[in-house]
PDB file of C-alpha atoms and ligand atoms in Angstrom:
ATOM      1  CA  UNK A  31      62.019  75.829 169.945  1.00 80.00           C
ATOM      2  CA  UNK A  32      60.009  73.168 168.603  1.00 92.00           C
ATOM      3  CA  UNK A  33      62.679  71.136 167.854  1.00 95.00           C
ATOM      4  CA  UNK A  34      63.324  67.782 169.691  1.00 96.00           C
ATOM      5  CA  UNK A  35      66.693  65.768 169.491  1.00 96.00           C
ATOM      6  CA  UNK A  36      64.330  62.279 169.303  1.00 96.00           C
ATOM      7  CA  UNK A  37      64.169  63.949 165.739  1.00 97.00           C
ATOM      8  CA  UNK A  38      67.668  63.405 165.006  1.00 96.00           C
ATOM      9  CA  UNK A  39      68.358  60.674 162.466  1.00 95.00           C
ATOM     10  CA  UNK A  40      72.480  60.789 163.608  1.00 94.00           C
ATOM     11  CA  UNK A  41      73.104  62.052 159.976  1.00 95.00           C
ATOM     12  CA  UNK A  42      75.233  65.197 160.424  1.00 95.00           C
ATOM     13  CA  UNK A  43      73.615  67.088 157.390  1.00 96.00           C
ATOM     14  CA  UNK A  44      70.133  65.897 157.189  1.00 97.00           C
ATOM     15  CA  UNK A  45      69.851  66.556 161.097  1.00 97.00           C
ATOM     16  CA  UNK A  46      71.248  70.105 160.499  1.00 98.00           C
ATOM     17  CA  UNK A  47      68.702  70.651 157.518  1.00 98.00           C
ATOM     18  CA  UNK A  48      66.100  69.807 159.745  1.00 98.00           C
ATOM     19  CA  UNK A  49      66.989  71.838 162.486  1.00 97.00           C
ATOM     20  CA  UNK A  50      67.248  74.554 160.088  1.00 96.00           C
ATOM     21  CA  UNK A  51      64.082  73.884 158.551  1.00 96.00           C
ATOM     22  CA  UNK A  52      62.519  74.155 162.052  1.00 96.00           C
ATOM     23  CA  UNK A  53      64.068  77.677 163.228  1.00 95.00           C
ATOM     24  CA  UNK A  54      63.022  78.996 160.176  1.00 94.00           C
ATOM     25  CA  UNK A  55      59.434  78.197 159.975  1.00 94.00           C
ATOM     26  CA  UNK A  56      59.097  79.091 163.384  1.00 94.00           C
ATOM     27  CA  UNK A  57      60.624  82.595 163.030  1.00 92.00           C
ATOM     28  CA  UNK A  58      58.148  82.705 159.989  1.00 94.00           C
ATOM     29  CA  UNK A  59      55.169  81.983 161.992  1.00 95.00           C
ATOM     30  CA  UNK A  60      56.161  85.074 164.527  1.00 94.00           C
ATOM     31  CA  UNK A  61      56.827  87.260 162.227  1.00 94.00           C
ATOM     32  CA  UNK A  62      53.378  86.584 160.644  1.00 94.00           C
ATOM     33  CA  UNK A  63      51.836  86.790 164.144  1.00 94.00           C
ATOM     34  CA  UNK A  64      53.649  89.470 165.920  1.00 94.00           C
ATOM     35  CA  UNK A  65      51.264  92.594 166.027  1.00 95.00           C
ATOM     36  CA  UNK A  66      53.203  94.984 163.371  1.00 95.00           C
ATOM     37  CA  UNK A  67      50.519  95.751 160.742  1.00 96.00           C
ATOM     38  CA  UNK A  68      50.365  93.312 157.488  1.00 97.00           C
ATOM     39  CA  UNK A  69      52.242  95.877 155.525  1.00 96.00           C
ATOM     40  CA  UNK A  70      55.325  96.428 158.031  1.00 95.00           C
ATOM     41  CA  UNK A  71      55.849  92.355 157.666  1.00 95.00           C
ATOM     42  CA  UNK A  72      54.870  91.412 154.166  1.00 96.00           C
ATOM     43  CA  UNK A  73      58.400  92.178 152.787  1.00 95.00           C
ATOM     44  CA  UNK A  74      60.023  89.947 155.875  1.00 92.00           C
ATOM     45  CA  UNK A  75      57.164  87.534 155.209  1.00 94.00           C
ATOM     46  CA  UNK A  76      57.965  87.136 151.123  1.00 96.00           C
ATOM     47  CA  UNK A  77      61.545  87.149 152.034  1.00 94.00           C
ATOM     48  CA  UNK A  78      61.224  83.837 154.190  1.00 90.00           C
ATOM     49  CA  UNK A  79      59.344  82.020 151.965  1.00 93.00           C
ATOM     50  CA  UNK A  80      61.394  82.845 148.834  1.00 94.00           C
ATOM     51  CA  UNK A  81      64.178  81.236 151.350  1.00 93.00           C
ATOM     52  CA  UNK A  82      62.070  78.007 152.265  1.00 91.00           C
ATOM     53  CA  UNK A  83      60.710  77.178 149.060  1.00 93.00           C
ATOM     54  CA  UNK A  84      64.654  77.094 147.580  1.00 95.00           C
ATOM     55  CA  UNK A  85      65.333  75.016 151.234  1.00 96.00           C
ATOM     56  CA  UNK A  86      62.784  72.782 150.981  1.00 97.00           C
ATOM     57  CA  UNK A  87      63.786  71.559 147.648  1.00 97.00           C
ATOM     58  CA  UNK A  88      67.570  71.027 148.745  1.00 98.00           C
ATOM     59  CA  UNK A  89      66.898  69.105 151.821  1.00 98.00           C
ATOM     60  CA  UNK A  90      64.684  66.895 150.420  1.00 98.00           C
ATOM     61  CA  UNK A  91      67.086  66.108 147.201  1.00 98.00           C
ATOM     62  CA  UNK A  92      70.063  65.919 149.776  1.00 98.00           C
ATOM     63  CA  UNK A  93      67.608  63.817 151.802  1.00 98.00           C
ATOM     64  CA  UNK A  94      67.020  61.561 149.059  1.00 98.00           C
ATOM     65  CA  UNK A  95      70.365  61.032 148.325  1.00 98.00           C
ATOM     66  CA  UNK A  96      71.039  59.602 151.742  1.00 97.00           C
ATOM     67  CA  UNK A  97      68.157  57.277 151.395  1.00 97.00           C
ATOM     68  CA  UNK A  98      69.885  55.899 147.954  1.00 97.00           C
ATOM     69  CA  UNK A  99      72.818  55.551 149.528  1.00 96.00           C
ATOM     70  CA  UNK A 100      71.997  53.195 152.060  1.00 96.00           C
ATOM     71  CA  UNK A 101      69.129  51.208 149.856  1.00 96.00           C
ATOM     72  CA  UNK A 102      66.333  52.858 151.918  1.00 97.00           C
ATOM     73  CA  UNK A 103      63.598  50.182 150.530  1.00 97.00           C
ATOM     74  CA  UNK A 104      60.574  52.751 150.833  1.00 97.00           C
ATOM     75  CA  UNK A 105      62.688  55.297 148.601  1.00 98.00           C
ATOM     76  CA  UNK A 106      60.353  55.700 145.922  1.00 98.00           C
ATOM     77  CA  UNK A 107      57.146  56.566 148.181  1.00 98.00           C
ATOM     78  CA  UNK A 108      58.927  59.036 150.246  1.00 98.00           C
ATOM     79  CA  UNK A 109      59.967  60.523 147.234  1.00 98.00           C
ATOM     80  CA  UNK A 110      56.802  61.345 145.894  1.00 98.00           C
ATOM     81  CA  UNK A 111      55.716  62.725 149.563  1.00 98.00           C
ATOM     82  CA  UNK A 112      58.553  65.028 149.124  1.00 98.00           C
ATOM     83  CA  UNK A 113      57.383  66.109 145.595  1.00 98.00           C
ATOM     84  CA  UNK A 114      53.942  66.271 146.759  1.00 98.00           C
ATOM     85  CA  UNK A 115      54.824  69.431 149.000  1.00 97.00           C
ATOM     86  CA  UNK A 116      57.063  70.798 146.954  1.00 97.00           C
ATOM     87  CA  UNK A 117      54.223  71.022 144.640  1.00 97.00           C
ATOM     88  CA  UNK A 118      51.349  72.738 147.710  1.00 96.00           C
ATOM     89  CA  UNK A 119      54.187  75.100 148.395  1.00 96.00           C
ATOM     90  CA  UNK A 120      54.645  76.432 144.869  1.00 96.00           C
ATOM     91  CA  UNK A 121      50.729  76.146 144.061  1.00 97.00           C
ATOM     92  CA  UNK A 122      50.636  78.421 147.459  1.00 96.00           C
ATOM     93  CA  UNK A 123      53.251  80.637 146.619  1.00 96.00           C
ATOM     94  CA  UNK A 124      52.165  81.082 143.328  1.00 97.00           C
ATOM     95  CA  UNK A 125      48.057  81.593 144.222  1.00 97.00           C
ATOM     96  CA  UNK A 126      49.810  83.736 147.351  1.00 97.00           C
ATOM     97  CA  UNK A 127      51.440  85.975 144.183  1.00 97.00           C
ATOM     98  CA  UNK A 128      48.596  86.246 142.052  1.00 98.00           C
ATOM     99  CA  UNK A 129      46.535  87.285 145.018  1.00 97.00           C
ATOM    100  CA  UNK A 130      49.075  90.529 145.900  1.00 97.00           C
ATOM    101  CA  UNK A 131      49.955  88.866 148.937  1.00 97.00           C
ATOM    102  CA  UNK A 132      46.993  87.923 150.498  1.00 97.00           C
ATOM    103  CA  UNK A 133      47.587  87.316 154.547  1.00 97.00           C
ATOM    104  CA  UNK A 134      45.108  84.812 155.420  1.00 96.00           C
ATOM    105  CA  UNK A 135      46.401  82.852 152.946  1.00 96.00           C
ATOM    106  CA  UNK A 136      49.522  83.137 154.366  1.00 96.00           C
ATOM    107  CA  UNK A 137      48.308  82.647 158.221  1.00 96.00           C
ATOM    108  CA  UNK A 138      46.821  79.389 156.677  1.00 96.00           C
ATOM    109  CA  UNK A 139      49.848  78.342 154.656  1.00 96.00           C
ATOM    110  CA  UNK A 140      52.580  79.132 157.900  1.00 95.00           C
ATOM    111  CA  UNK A 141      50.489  76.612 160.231  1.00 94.00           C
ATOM    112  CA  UNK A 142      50.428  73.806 157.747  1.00 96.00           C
ATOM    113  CA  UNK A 143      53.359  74.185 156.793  1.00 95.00           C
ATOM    114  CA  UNK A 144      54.746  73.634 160.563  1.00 95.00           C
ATOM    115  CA  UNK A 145      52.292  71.010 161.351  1.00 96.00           C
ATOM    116  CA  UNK A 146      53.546  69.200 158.178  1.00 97.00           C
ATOM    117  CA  UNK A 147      57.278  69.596 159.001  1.00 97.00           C
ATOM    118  CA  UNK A 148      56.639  67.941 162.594  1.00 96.00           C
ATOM    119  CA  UNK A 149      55.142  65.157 161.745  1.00 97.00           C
ATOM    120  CA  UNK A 150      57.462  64.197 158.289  1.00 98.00           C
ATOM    121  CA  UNK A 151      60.040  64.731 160.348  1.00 98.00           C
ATOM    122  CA  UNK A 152      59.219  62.983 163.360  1.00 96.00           C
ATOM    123  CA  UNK A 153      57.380  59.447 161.308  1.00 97.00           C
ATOM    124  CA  UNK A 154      58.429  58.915 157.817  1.00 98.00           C
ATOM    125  CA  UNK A 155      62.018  60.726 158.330  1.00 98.00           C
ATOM    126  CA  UNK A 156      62.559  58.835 161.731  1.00 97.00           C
ATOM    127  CA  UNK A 157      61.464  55.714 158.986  1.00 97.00           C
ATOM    128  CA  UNK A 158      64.713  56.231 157.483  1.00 97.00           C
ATOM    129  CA  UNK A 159      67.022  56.245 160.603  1.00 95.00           C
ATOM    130  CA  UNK A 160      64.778  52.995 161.759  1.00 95.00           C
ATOM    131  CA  UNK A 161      66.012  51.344 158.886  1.00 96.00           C
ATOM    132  CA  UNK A 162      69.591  52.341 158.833  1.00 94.00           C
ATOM    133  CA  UNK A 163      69.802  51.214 162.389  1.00 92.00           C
ATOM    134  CA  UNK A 164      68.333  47.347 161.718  1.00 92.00           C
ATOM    135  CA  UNK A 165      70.618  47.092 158.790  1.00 91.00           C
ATOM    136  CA  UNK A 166      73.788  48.687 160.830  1.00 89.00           C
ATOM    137  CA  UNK A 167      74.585  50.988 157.878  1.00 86.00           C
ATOM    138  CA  UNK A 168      73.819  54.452 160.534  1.00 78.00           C
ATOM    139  CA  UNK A 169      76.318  56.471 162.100  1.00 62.00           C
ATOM    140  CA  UNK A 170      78.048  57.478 158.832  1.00 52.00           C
ATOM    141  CA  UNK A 171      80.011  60.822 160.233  1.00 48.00           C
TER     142      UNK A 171
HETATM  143 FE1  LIG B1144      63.522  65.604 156.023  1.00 55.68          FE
HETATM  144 FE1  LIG B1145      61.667  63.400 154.227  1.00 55.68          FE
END
C-alpha cells in the first residue's frame, strides 16, 4: 500500500476518499500489469476507470466543499488544479475510447495517474490541513 498516514488531513471523509482513491489506483495498476493477456483484463481495466473518473469528480467537489467551509484562502487555485485533471482524465478516457482500448495508452495513463495522486495528495492537499491547523478550525469530527 502506497498509502501513508502523514497523508491524513484529520478530516474523516476527505481522508477516507483519499485512501480510497489510493487502493483503487493501485489495484488498477496490477491489474494492468499482471501477466493475463490484454484481452482477459480490458473489461476489469474499463470497469475501474469508469469507477475513478465518477470518484475523482466527487472527492474533489466534496474536497472543495471542505476548503469553503473553513475559508481555505488558496480555494480558487486548487480548484482549477482539480478541474485541470478532471479534464486529462476525460480527454484520456475519451482518446482511450476512440482508440478501441488501446493498452499503452492505458499503461501510460495508470502511472500518471498514481504519480499525480501522490504528490496532490501529499503537497497541495496537506496545504489545506496546514492551514486549518494555524487558524485552529481542524479536527472537525
Ligand atoms: Fe484530495
Ligand atoms: Fe485536492
Amino acid at each position: 500500500m502506497l498509502w501513508k498516514d502523514k497523508y491524513e488531513l484529520g478530516v474523516l471523509l476527505i481522508d477516507t476518499q483519499h485512501k480510497e482513491l489510493f487502493k483503487r489506483v493501485e489495484a488498477f495498476l496490477q491489474t494492468l500489469r499482471s501477466s493475463a493477456s490484454w484481452d482477459e483484463k480490458v473489461q476489469k481495466v474499463n470497469e475501474t476507470l469508469e469507477f475513478m473518473k465518477s470518484y475523482v469528480v466527487e472527492h474533489f467537489h466534496d474536497e472543495e466543499v471542505y476548503q469553503k467551509s473553513i475559508g481555505y484562502p488558496n480555494y480558487e487555485e486548487h480548484k482549477k488544479i482539480h478541474k485541470e485533471m478532471v479534464d486529462y482524465v476525460l480527454q484520456v478516457s475519451d482518446e482511450y475510447e476512440r482508440s478501441g482500448f488501446n493498452e499503452q495508452l492505458m499503461q501510460q495513463f495508470a502511472g500518471k495517474l498514481l504519480a499525480w495522486l501522490i504528490n496532490h495528495v501529499a503537497s497541495e492537499d496537506q496545504r489545506i490541513a496546514s492551514y486549518a491547523i494555524e487558524k485552529g478550525v481542524a479536527g472537525d469530527e
